[in-house]
Amino acid sequence: MNPLRVYNTYTRKKEDFKPIDGKRVKMFVCGPTVYDLSHLGHARTYIAYDIIARWLRYRGYDLFYLMNITDVDDKIIERAKKRREDPLKMAREFERLFFRDIRSLNIDTIDLYAHASEHIPEIIDQIRRMIEKGFAYVTQTGVYFDVSKFEDYGKLSHQKPEELRRHRIEPDPNKRNLQDFSLWKKRKGEEPAWDSPWGKGRPGWHIEDTAMAEKYLGQQYDIHGGGADLIFPHHEAEIAQMESISGKKPMTKYWVHTGFLKVKGKKMAKSLGNFITIQDALKDYDVETLRLFFSSTHYHSPINFHEKGLEQAKRTLESLYATLDNVRRGARSLKELKDDERALKRKIKENRRRFGEAMDDDFNTPLALTYIYDLDKDSNKLLDKQGNINDRLADDLIATFKELGGIFGILQKERVEEELPEDLKALIEERERARERKDWRTADEIRNWLEEFGVILEDTSQGVRWKKKRQF
Ligand code: AMP
């Protein structure tokens, strides 16, 4: 088997995937800040990691997947103030809606969700160690990480110190260096706050992830992921935190980042107001359509959001389901495979292999999908030619579509024995009567008319059969 290869933001290369501990894989993905509804940009990232997780497990890795939930944060406090609500209570409410989104998106790979507010002792303990080792300092406003003490600062985002100076983050006269970021913020006004050796306060944004990661995954683990917006400063700061206390042991072996979902060239974001919530999108499009739409672009590339793309995904999916139906309907228990069937059997094997190679090449979902489409095309060709298909081959095909589709979360709906509407059934009967009378003109008219409704008739030695027309 070829090795799995993963693009690592840190080395800027595709690398062979070699987990620290054999077949065990530990993955951390940055989850939501729960101060608003989740939008399709979030869905893009969450679905991408869901597919990555599914593929790792499919490939036999024993994956532990951890996601954090930021429930204490400036944005939450600001929003709660505007809504005159308690920040933690408001965060719980948006978290409930986040879980509803996750369920609606059929994301089922995450083993553990960890909340910032429930890891305050671990956070305090990490900050204490950073101070002891001389990487952090206390001011009147809180505790800061001193980036000048961590010479590797900038190594993930590939920025030199002079480039880093261009980002002015967290202006505060108490800081030693402009780039220093806060680990602990002393309480201002009516904010949620916890006791600490540095006074009542709350954690800075970056520290929760390393505190949770250290607790559940250790100081070194395999994959850390999130959207590309998190490379700097968030993930850069995380490296500084974890590696300063671990004695520079590389925190994460593979840094993985998803490309943005963009709208007219701009990132879909809460702050830009150009977002479509996940629930709104699901009113118009089935979850499998959304998942196919996202899978049709490589996780690393940005996606330009367009209704047309969703419409295309919808049609493709309908067409694949039509093929599944037609394969089922055309299945006949025949002993021998015919030549074309033997060729299709070989194709199944070949395409499964190539699908695997595509997924192993940095989770290349758009390429992997082409092997499903190729099988779809050949199945239809065979059905068109023969009018039926050997039942063992049909079972093999259906199982393959479902198994490979399952990696993306498509083609998972149970078979619903489709019934034609009564009026169409009556028309088919009328056509049969016309044929018995040898009234070929009426029979043809009815056939053409039904075709416009997407129903194709086939006259076989066992009577008339219908199948759905493919969409493209
Ligand atoms: P947030 O709640 O905004 O902190 O985001 C939660 C996760 O979704 C992070 O991993 C972000 O990088 C990711 N994310 C947010 N907006 C987008 C977007 N437009 N496209 C892709 N990923 C996004």
Short mmCIF file of C-alpha atoms and ligand atoms in Angstrom, two decimals:
data_model
loop_
_atom_site.label_atom_id
_atom_site.label_comp_id
_atom_site.label_asym_id
_atom_site.label_seq_id
_atom_site.Cartn_x
_atom_site.Cartn_y
_atom_site.Cartn_z
CA MET A 1 0.00 0.00 0.00
CA ASN A 2 1.26 3.49 -0.82
CA PRO A 3 1.95 5.71 2.16
CA LEU A 4 -0.56 8.37 3.08
CA ARG A 5 0.86 11.80 2.34
CA VAL A 6 -0.19 14.99 4.07
CA TYR A 7 0.64 18.60 3.27
CA ASN A 8 2.27 20.17 6.30
CA THR A 9 1.94 23.95 6.60
CA TYR A 10 5.04 23.96 8.79
CA THR A 11 7.40 22.38 6.24
CA ARG A 12 5.33 23.56 3.24
CA LYS A 13 5.69 20.08 1.81
CA LYS A 14 3.66 16.96 1.33
CA GLU A 15 5.13 14.42 3.72
CA ASP A 16 4.68 10.72 4.37
CA PHE A 17 2.31 10.38 7.26
CA LYS A 18 4.06 8.68 10.15
CA PRO A 19 2.18 9.06 13.41
CA ILE A 20 4.22 9.35 16.60
CA ASP A 21 2.73 6.16 18.02
CA GLY A 22 2.32 3.61 15.20
CA LYS A 23 -1.31 3.31 14.20
CA ARG A 24 -2.59 5.67 16.91
CA VAL A 25 -3.34 9.17 15.63
CA LYS A 26 -4.16 12.15 17.80
CA MET A 27 -5.82 15.10 16.12
CA PHE A 28 -6.86 18.49 17.47
CA VAL A 29 -9.07 20.78 15.38
CA CYS A 30 -9.89 24.35 16.37
CA GLY A 31 -13.59 24.56 16.97
CA PRO A 32 -16.02 27.44 17.23
CA THR A 33 -16.15 30.57 19.32
CA VAL A 34 -19.76 30.29 20.35
CA TYR A 35 -21.10 33.83 20.03
CA ASP A 36 -23.20 33.50 16.89
CA LEU A 37 -24.69 31.00 14.46
CA SER A 38 -22.33 28.85 12.41
CA HIS A 39 -22.20 29.55 8.68
CA LEU A 40 -21.19 27.67 5.55
CA GLY A 41 -17.54 28.74 6.01
CA HIS A 42 -17.50 26.81 9.28
CA ALA A 43 -19.24 23.91 7.58
CA ARG A 44 -16.47 23.83 4.97
CA THR A 45 -13.84 23.40 7.64
CA TYR A 46 -15.76 21.00 9.89
CA ILE A 47 -16.74 18.78 6.95
CA ALA A 48 -13.15 18.75 5.64
CA TYR A 49 -11.84 17.40 8.97
CA ASP A 50 -14.75 14.98 9.22
CA ILE A 51 -13.69 13.53 5.86
CA ILE A 52 -10.03 13.45 6.93
CA ALA A 53 -11.05 11.63 10.12
CA ARG A 54 -13.21 9.18 8.19
CA TRP A 55 -10.38 8.42 5.82
CA LEU A 56 -7.86 7.91 8.64
CA ARG A 57 -10.19 5.45 10.35
CA TYR A 58 -11.10 3.73 7.08
CA ARG A 59 -7.39 3.24 6.53
CA GLY A 60 -7.07 1.50 9.87
CA TYR A 61 -5.69 4.28 12.05
CA ASP A 62 -6.91 4.41 15.61
CA LEU A 63 -7.84 8.10 15.66
CA PHE A 64 -8.64 10.23 18.67
CA TYR A 65 -10.20 13.50 17.50
CA LEU A 66 -10.47 16.43 19.90
CA MET A 67 -12.21 19.74 19.24
CA ASN A 68 -12.23 22.75 21.54
CA ILE A 69 -15.13 25.06 22.15
CA THR A 70 -14.21 28.63 22.97
CA ASP A 71 -16.85 29.71 25.44
CA VAL A 72 -14.88 32.51 27.15
CA ASP A 73 -13.65 35.22 24.80
CA ASP A 74 -13.78 38.94 23.99
CA LYS A 75 -16.31 38.43 21.19
CA ILE A 76 -18.64 36.49 23.47
CA ILE A 77 -18.41 39.14 26.16
CA GLU A 78 -19.10 41.97 23.68
CA ARG A 79 -22.07 40.22 22.11
CA ALA A 80 -23.57 39.28 25.49
CA LYS A 81 -23.21 42.88 26.63
CA LYS A 82 -25.17 44.08 23.59
CA ARG A 83 -27.85 41.47 24.21
CA ARG A 84 -27.79 42.18 27.97
CA GLU A 85 -27.21 38.53 28.67
CA ASP A 86 -24.86 36.55 30.84
CA PRO A 87 -21.87 35.65 28.58
CA LEU A 88 -21.54 32.06 29.73
CA LYS A 89 -25.28 31.46 29.40
CA MET A 90 -25.31 33.00 25.92
CA ALA A 91 -22.32 30.85 24.96
CA ARG A 92 -24.22 27.72 26.09
CA GLU A 93 -27.15 28.68 23.88
CA PHE A 94 -24.95 29.17 20.78
CA GLU A 95 -23.13 25.97 21.63
CA ARG A 96 -26.44 24.10 21.61
CA LEU A 97 -27.07 25.50 18.12
CA PHE A 98 -23.55 24.54 17.06
CA PHE A 99 -24.23 20.93 18.08
CA ARG A 100 -27.47 21.02 16.15
CA ASP A 101 -25.45 22.12 13.08
CA ILE A 102 -22.90 19.37 13.62
CA ARG A 103 -25.68 16.78 13.79
CA SER A 104 -27.41 18.22 10.72
CA LEU A 105 -24.15 18.03 8.79
CA ASN A 106 -23.80 14.34 9.73
CA ILE A 107 -20.44 14.99 11.36
CA ASP A 108 -19.88 12.03 13.61
CA THR A 109 -16.13 11.64 13.97
CA ILE A 110 -15.29 13.90 16.93
CA ASP A 111 -14.47 11.98 20.10
CA LEU A 112 -14.32 14.79 22.60
CA TYR A 113 -15.38 18.44 22.80
CA ALA A 114 -13.51 20.44 25.41
CA HIS A 115 -14.64 23.81 26.79
CA ALA A 116 -12.28 26.61 27.73
CA SER A 117 -14.36 27.38 30.83
CA GLU A 118 -13.91 23.82 32.07
CA HIS A 119 -10.12 23.83 31.79
CA ILE A 120 -9.17 26.81 33.92
CA PRO A 121 -6.93 24.81 36.33
CA GLU A 122 -4.98 23.35 33.38
CA ILE A 123 -4.70 26.82 31.81
CA ILE A 124 -3.43 28.35 35.04
CA ASP A 125 -0.92 25.55 35.46
CA GLN A 126 0.51 26.08 31.97
CA ILE A 127 0.83 29.83 32.47
CA ARG A 128 2.56 29.25 35.82
CA ARG A 129 5.15 27.03 34.11
CA MET A 130 5.74 29.62 31.38
CA ILE A 131 6.39 32.30 34.01
CA GLU A 132 8.72 29.99 35.93
CA LYS A 133 10.72 29.25 32.79
CA GLY A 134 10.99 32.96 31.97
CA PHE A 135 8.75 32.91 28.88
CA ALA A 136 5.90 34.91 30.40
CA TYR A 137 5.60 37.98 32.63
CA VAL A 138 2.98 39.55 34.83
CA THR A 139 1.70 43.13 34.35
CA GLN A 140 -1.07 45.21 35.87
CA THR A 141 -3.45 43.96 33.20
CA GLY A 142 -2.59 40.28 33.19
CA VAL A 143 0.05 37.84 32.00
CA TYR A 144 1.80 38.03 28.62
CA PHE A 145 3.94 35.65 26.61
CA ASP A 146 7.30 37.26 25.79
CA VAL A 147 7.87 36.39 22.12
CA SER A 148 11.45 37.69 22.23
CA LYS A 149 12.28 34.74 24.51
CA PHE A 150 11.03 32.19 22.01
CA GLU A 151 13.33 32.52 19.03
CA ASP A 152 11.23 30.20 16.84
CA TYR A 153 8.28 32.59 16.94
CA GLY A 154 7.12 32.92 13.32
CA LYS A 155 8.24 29.45 12.20
CA LEU A 156 4.77 28.19 11.27
CA SER A 157 3.66 31.26 9.33
CA HIS A 158 7.17 31.59 7.89
CA GLN A 159 7.56 35.18 8.99
CA LYS A 160 10.74 36.92 10.01
CA PRO A 161 10.80 39.14 13.10
CA GLU A 162 10.59 42.32 10.97
CA GLU A 163 7.50 40.96 9.19
CA LEU A 164 5.94 40.03 12.49
CA ARG A 165 6.30 43.59 13.67
CA ARG A 166 3.87 44.64 10.96
CA HIS A 167 0.97 42.91 12.73
CA ARG A 168 -0.05 45.11 15.57
CA ILE A 169 -2.03 42.93 17.84
CA GLU A 170 -3.35 43.58 21.35
CA PRO A 171 -2.04 47.12 21.89
CA ASP A 172 -1.17 47.50 25.57
CA PRO A 173 1.44 49.84 27.09
CA ASN A 174 2.31 47.17 29.65
CA LYS A 175 3.74 44.84 27.07
CA ARG A 176 7.47 44.32 26.58
CA ASN A 177 7.18 43.65 22.84
CA LEU A 178 4.36 44.55 20.48
CA GLN A 179 3.92 40.92 19.47
CA ASP A 180 3.54 39.64 23.03
CA PHE A 181 0.15 38.05 23.44
CA SER A 182 -1.98 37.68 26.51
CA LEU A 183 -2.21 34.45 28.42
CA TRP A 184 -4.35 35.75 31.26
CA LYS A 185 -6.55 38.87 31.27
CA LYS A 186 -7.34 40.53 34.56
CA ARG A 187 -11.01 41.16 35.08
CA LYS A 188 -12.50 44.38 33.72
CA GLY A 189 -16.03 45.13 34.82
CA GLU A 190 -18.63 42.41 34.82
CA GLU A 191 -16.77 39.73 32.90
CA PRO A 192 -16.73 36.03 33.69
CA ALA A 193 -13.68 35.56 35.92
CA TRP A 194 -11.85 32.86 37.81
CA ASP A 195 -9.36 33.06 40.69
CA SER A 196 -5.71 32.79 39.74
CA PRO A 197 -2.28 33.59 41.24
CA TRP A 198 -2.43 36.82 39.15
CA GLY A 199 -5.82 37.96 40.35
CA LYS A 200 -9.34 37.26 39.16
CA GLY A 201 -9.50 37.02 35.41
CA ARG A 202 -9.94 34.87 32.34
CA PRO A 203 -7.72 33.12 29.81
CA GLY A 204 -6.42 34.73 26.61
CA TRP A 205 -7.55 33.18 23.33
CA HIS A 206 -4.59 30.92 22.51
CA ILE A 207 -3.96 29.24 25.84
CA GLU A 208 -7.05 27.02 26.04
CA ASP A 209 -5.93 24.90 23.09
CA THR A 210 -2.51 24.02 24.45
CA ALA A 211 -3.92 23.39 27.94
CA MET A 212 -6.49 20.95 26.56
CA ALA A 213 -4.05 19.42 24.08
CA GLU A 214 -1.51 18.73 26.81
CA LYS A 215 -4.19 17.17 29.01
CA TYR A 216 -5.77 14.87 26.42
CA LEU A 217 -3.09 14.37 23.78
CA GLY A 218 0.23 15.12 25.48
CA GLN A 219 2.87 17.73 24.66
CA GLN A 220 3.40 16.15 21.26
CA TYR A 221 0.72 14.84 18.93
CA ASP A 222 0.09 14.16 15.29
CA ILE A 223 -2.28 16.63 13.62
CA HIS A 224 -3.44 20.11 14.49
CA GLY A 225 -5.98 21.67 12.16
CA GLY A 226 -8.22 24.62 11.55
CA GLY A 227 -8.97 27.19 8.88
CA ALA A 228 -6.10 29.02 7.16
CA ASP A 229 -6.98 32.17 9.14
CA LEU A 230 -5.63 30.51 12.26
CA ILE A 231 -2.04 30.04 11.11
CA PHE A 232 -1.13 33.44 12.48
CA PRO A 233 -1.33 34.48 15.23
CA HIS A 234 -3.35 31.63 16.79
CA HIS A 235 -1.33 28.56 15.87
CA GLU A 236 1.96 30.43 16.01
CA ALA A 237 1.14 31.41 19.58
CA GLU A 238 0.16 27.85 20.43
CA ILE A 239 3.55 26.57 19.28
CA ALA A 240 5.27 29.18 21.45
CA GLN A 241 3.22 28.20 24.48
CA MET A 242 3.56 24.43 24.21
CA GLU A 243 7.17 24.31 23.07
CA SER A 244 8.33 26.79 25.71
CA ILE A 245 7.12 24.47 28.45
CA SER A 246 8.07 21.20 26.77
CA GLY A 247 11.67 22.23 26.09
CA LYS A 248 11.11 22.80 22.37
CA LYS A 249 9.75 19.37 21.58
CA PRO A 250 7.81 19.88 18.32
CA MET A 251 4.20 20.18 19.42
CA THR A 252 2.46 18.88 16.30
CA LYS A 253 3.86 16.69 13.56
CA TYR A 254 1.47 17.84 10.82
CA TRP A 255 -0.11 21.28 10.69
CA VAL A 256 -3.13 21.09 8.43
CA HIS A 257 -5.17 24.07 7.23
CA THR A 258 -8.33 24.39 5.21
CA GLY A 259 -8.84 27.03 2.52
CA PHE A 260 -11.55 29.63 3.06
CA LEU A 261 -15.01 29.56 1.75
CA LYS A 262 -15.21 32.89 -0.06
CA VAL A 263 -18.05 35.02 -1.32
CA LYS A 264 -17.15 37.34 -4.20
CA GLY A 265 -13.48 36.98 -3.34
CA LYS A 266 -13.90 37.71 0.38
CA LYS A 267 -13.84 35.21 3.22
CA MET A 268 -17.31 34.23 4.40
CA ALA A 269 -17.26 35.65 7.91
CA LYS A 270 -19.53 36.69 10.71
CA SER A 271 -17.73 40.03 10.89
CA LEU A 272 -18.31 40.78 7.17
CA GLY A 273 -21.99 39.89 7.30
CA ASN A 274 -21.69 37.94 4.01
CA PHE A 275 -22.61 34.61 5.50
CA ILE A 276 -25.30 31.99 5.00
CA THR A 277 -26.05 30.01 8.12
CA ILE A 278 -25.83 26.24 7.97
CA GLN A 279 -29.50 25.88 8.86
CA ASP A 280 -30.56 28.33 6.12
CA ALA A 281 -28.53 26.45 3.54
CA LEU A 282 -30.10 23.18 4.67
CA LYS A 283 -33.56 24.57 3.97
CA ASP A 284 -32.69 24.65 0.27
CA TYR A 285 -30.15 21.86 -0.03
CA ASP A 286 -29.93 18.40 1.38
CA VAL A 287 -26.92 17.72 3.64
CA GLU A 288 -25.47 15.26 1.12
CA THR A 289 -25.57 18.03 -1.50
CA LEU A 290 -23.60 20.32 0.80
CA ARG A 291 -21.10 17.60 1.54
CA LEU A 292 -20.64 16.77 -2.13
CA PHE A 293 -20.26 20.47 -2.95
CA PHE A 294 -17.45 20.83 -0.40
CA SER A 295 -15.80 17.54 -1.36
CA SER A 296 -15.59 18.69 -4.96
CA THR A 297 -12.75 21.08 -4.03
CA HIS A 298 -9.52 20.07 -2.33
CA TYR A 299 -9.62 20.91 1.39
CA HIS A 300 -6.55 23.08 1.05
CA SER A 301 -7.95 25.30 -1.73
CA PRO A 302 -10.32 28.19 -1.21
CA ILE A 303 -13.85 27.68 -2.53
CA ASN A 304 -15.82 30.42 -4.18
CA PHE A 305 -19.33 30.09 -2.96
CA HIS A 306 -21.89 30.04 -5.72
CA GLU A 307 -25.44 28.73 -5.85
CA LYS A 308 -24.53 27.22 -9.22
CA GLY A 309 -22.01 24.96 -7.52
CA LEU A 310 -24.65 23.72 -5.11
CA GLU A 311 -27.12 23.17 -7.96
CA GLN A 312 -24.51 21.16 -9.81
CA ALA A 313 -23.81 19.04 -6.72
CA LYS A 314 -27.55 18.46 -6.34
CA ARG A 315 -27.89 17.24 -9.92
CA THR A 316 -24.83 15.03 -9.64
CA LEU A 317 -26.20 13.42 -6.52
CA GLU A 318 -29.63 12.84 -8.08
CA SER A 319 -27.93 11.24 -10.99
CA LEU A 320 -25.87 8.93 -8.76
CA TYR A 321 -28.98 7.91 -6.85
CA ALA A 322 -30.76 7.27 -10.16
CA THR A 323 -27.92 4.94 -11.13
CA LEU A 324 -28.21 3.09 -7.81
CA ASP A 325 -31.93 2.66 -8.42
CA ASN A 326 -31.42 1.49 -11.96
CA VAL A 327 -28.75 -1.00 -10.91
CA ARG A 328 -31.08 -2.41 -8.28
CA ARG A 329 -33.98 -2.56 -10.65
CA GLY A 330 -31.93 -4.13 -13.39
CA ALA A 331 -30.42 -6.87 -11.19
CA ARG A 332 -31.14 -10.39 -12.47
CA SER A 333 -29.94 -13.62 -11.00
CA LEU A 334 -27.85 -14.94 -13.84
CA LYS A 335 -25.11 -17.49 -13.46
CA GLU A 336 -22.38 -16.28 -15.76
CA LEU A 337 -20.96 -12.81 -16.06
CA LYS A 338 -20.97 -11.49 -19.60
CA ASP A 339 -17.83 -9.89 -21.08
CA ASP A 340 -18.93 -6.32 -20.31
CA GLU A 341 -19.83 -7.36 -16.80
CA ARG A 342 -16.44 -8.90 -16.25
CA ALA A 343 -14.89 -5.64 -17.45
CA LEU A 344 -17.05 -3.66 -15.02
CA LYS A 345 -16.05 -5.99 -12.21
CA ARG A 346 -12.39 -5.28 -12.97
CA LYS A 347 -13.21 -1.57 -13.12
CA ILE A 348 -14.67 -1.67 -9.62
CA LYS A 349 -11.46 -3.13 -8.28
CA GLU A 350 -9.31 -0.69 -10.24
CA ASN A 351 -11.33 2.36 -9.24
CA ARG A 352 -11.34 1.38 -5.59
CA ARG A 353 -7.55 1.28 -5.76
CA ARG A 354 -7.31 4.63 -7.53
CA PHE A 355 -9.81 6.17 -5.14
CA GLY A 356 -7.53 5.07 -2.29
CA GLU A 357 -4.49 6.53 -4.00
CA ALA A 358 -6.25 9.86 -4.47
CA MET A 359 -7.32 10.01 -0.83
CA ASP A 360 -3.82 9.00 0.25
CA ASP A 361 -2.44 11.90 -1.76
CA ASP A 362 -3.24 14.57 0.82
CA PHE A 363 -6.94 13.67 0.93
CA ASN A 364 -7.56 14.59 -2.70
CA THR A 365 -11.36 14.37 -2.57
CA PRO A 366 -12.10 15.93 -6.01
CA LEU A 367 -9.87 13.36 -7.70
CA ALA A 368 -11.28 10.51 -5.61
CA LEU A 369 -14.80 11.54 -6.67
CA THR A 370 -13.92 11.12 -10.34
CA TYR A 371 -13.51 7.36 -9.73
CA ILE A 372 -17.06 7.20 -8.38
CA TYR A 373 -18.32 9.16 -11.41
CA ASP A 374 -16.40 6.85 -13.72
CA LEU A 375 -18.10 3.78 -12.21
CA ASP A 376 -21.42 5.55 -12.50
CA LYS A 377 -20.82 6.15 -16.20
CA ASP A 378 -19.80 2.55 -16.89
CA SER A 379 -22.73 1.13 -14.91
CA ASN A 380 -25.15 3.14 -17.00
CA LYS A 381 -23.44 2.14 -20.21
CA LEU A 382 -23.80 -1.50 -19.27
CA LEU A 383 -27.45 -1.13 -18.27
CA ASP A 384 -28.22 0.73 -21.47
CA LYS A 385 -26.61 -2.00 -23.52
CA GLN A 386 -27.87 -5.09 -21.71
CA GLY A 387 -31.06 -3.87 -20.05
CA ASN A 388 -30.09 -5.86 -16.97
CA ILE A 389 -27.13 -6.69 -14.78
CA ASN A 390 -25.91 -9.75 -12.96
CA ASP A 391 -27.18 -9.52 -9.38
CA ARG A 392 -23.80 -10.27 -7.74
CA LEU A 393 -22.18 -7.54 -9.78
CA ALA A 394 -25.09 -5.23 -8.90
CA ASP A 395 -24.52 -5.91 -5.18
CA ASP A 396 -20.82 -5.28 -5.60
CA LEU A 397 -21.48 -1.98 -7.37
CA ILE A 398 -23.98 -0.74 -4.82
CA ALA A 399 -21.70 -1.69 -1.93
CA THR A 400 -18.83 0.16 -3.62
CA PHE A 401 -20.86 3.33 -4.20
CA LYS A 402 -21.99 3.30 -0.60
CA GLU A 403 -18.61 2.49 0.89
CA LEU A 404 -16.66 5.08 -1.09
CA GLY A 405 -19.47 7.63 -0.87
CA GLY A 406 -19.48 7.09 2.88
CA ILE A 407 -16.05 8.72 3.14
CA PHE A 408 -17.62 11.99 1.95
CA GLY A 409 -20.97 11.31 3.62
CA ILE A 410 -22.91 10.89 0.37
CA LEU A 411 -25.05 8.06 -1.05
CA GLN A 412 -25.93 6.93 2.45
CA LYS A 413 -29.67 7.18 2.20
CA GLU A 414 -31.51 3.95 2.52
CA ARG A 415 -33.19 2.61 -0.52
CA VAL A 416 -36.74 3.77 -0.75
CA GLU A 417 -38.57 1.55 -3.18
CA GLU A 418 -39.68 4.22 -5.51
CA GLU A 419 -43.21 4.16 -6.69
CA LEU A 420 -44.39 5.96 -9.75
CA PRO A 421 -47.28 8.35 -9.22
CA GLU A 422 -50.62 6.71 -10.01
CA ASP A 423 -51.26 8.81 -13.13
CA LEU A 424 -47.92 7.76 -14.65
CA LYS A 425 -48.63 4.12 -13.82
CA ALA A 426 -52.01 4.46 -15.54
CA LEU A 427 -50.26 5.85 -18.61
CA ILE A 428 -47.91 2.88 -18.76
CA GLU A 429 -50.94 0.57 -18.66
CA GLU A 430 -52.65 2.58 -21.36
CA ARG A 431 -49.54 2.23 -23.51
CA GLU A 432 -49.56 -1.54 -22.96
CA ARG A 433 -53.13 -1.67 -24.21
CA ALA A 434 -52.15 0.47 -27.22
CA ARG A 435 -49.34 -1.97 -27.98
CA GLU A 436 -51.72 -4.91 -27.73
CA ARG A 437 -53.94 -3.15 -30.33
CA LYS A 438 -50.77 -2.50 -32.36
CA ASP A 439 -51.44 1.23 -32.09
CA TRP A 440 -47.76 2.09 -32.27
CA ARG A 441 -48.35 5.80 -32.67
CA THR A 442 -50.16 6.15 -29.33
CA ALA A 443 -47.62 3.85 -27.67
CA ASP A 444 -44.76 6.03 -28.90
CA GLU A 445 -46.50 9.21 -27.89
CA ILE A 446 -46.95 7.94 -24.37
CA ARG A 447 -43.34 6.78 -24.24
CA ASN A 448 -42.09 10.23 -25.32
CA TRP A 449 -44.39 11.95 -22.92
CA LEU A 450 -43.14 9.85 -19.99
CA GLU A 451 -39.58 10.55 -20.97
CA GLU A 452 -40.23 14.22 -20.44
CA PHE A 453 -41.11 13.30 -16.86
CA GLY A 454 -37.75 11.55 -16.50
CA VAL A 455 -39.16 8.01 -16.88
CA ILE A 456 -37.65 5.74 -19.50
CA LEU A 457 -39.57 2.66 -20.63
CA GLU A 458 -37.96 -0.56 -21.74
CA ASP A 459 -39.91 -3.32 -23.44
CA THR A 460 -38.41 -6.63 -22.39
CA SER A 461 -39.45 -10.24 -22.90
CA GLN A 462 -40.85 -10.14 -19.35
CA GLY A 463 -42.96 -7.06 -20.01
CA VAL A 464 -42.42 -3.34 -19.77
CA ARG A 465 -39.94 -1.95 -17.23
CA TRP A 466 -39.24 1.65 -16.27
CA LYS A 467 -36.12 3.40 -15.10
CA LYS A 468 -35.21 6.93 -14.16
CA LYS A 469 -33.53 9.15 -16.67
CA ARG A 470 -30.07 10.39 -15.76
CA GLN A 471 -29.79 14.09 -15.15
CA PHE A 472 -26.72 14.94 -17.20
P1 AMP B 1 -14.64 30.67 14.49
O1 AMP B 1 -15.83 30.25 15.29
O2 AMP B 1 -14.93 31.83 13.58
O3 AMP B 1 -13.45 30.86 15.35
O4 AMP B 1 -14.27 29.49 13.47
C1 AMP B 1 -14.27 28.12 13.76
C2 AMP B 1 -13.51 27.34 12.68
O5 AMP B 1 -14.07 27.59 11.38
C3 AMP B 1 -12.02 27.74 12.58
O6 AMP B 1 -11.27 26.57 12.32
C4 AMP B 1 -12.00 28.70 11.41
O7 AMP B 1 -10.75 28.73 10.79
C5 AMP B 1 -13.07 28.10 10.49
N1 AMP B 1 -13.66 29.10 9.57
C6 AMP B 1 -14.28 30.27 9.88
N2 AMP B 1 -14.67 30.93 8.76
C7 AMP B 1 -14.32 30.15 7.69
C8 AMP B 1 -14.45 30.26 6.25
N3 AMP B 1 -15.05 31.29 5.66
N4 AMP B 1 -13.97 29.27 5.48
C9 AMP B 1 -13.36 28.19 6.05
N5 AMP B 1 -13.19 28.02 7.38
C10 AMP B 1 -13.67 28.98 8.21
#
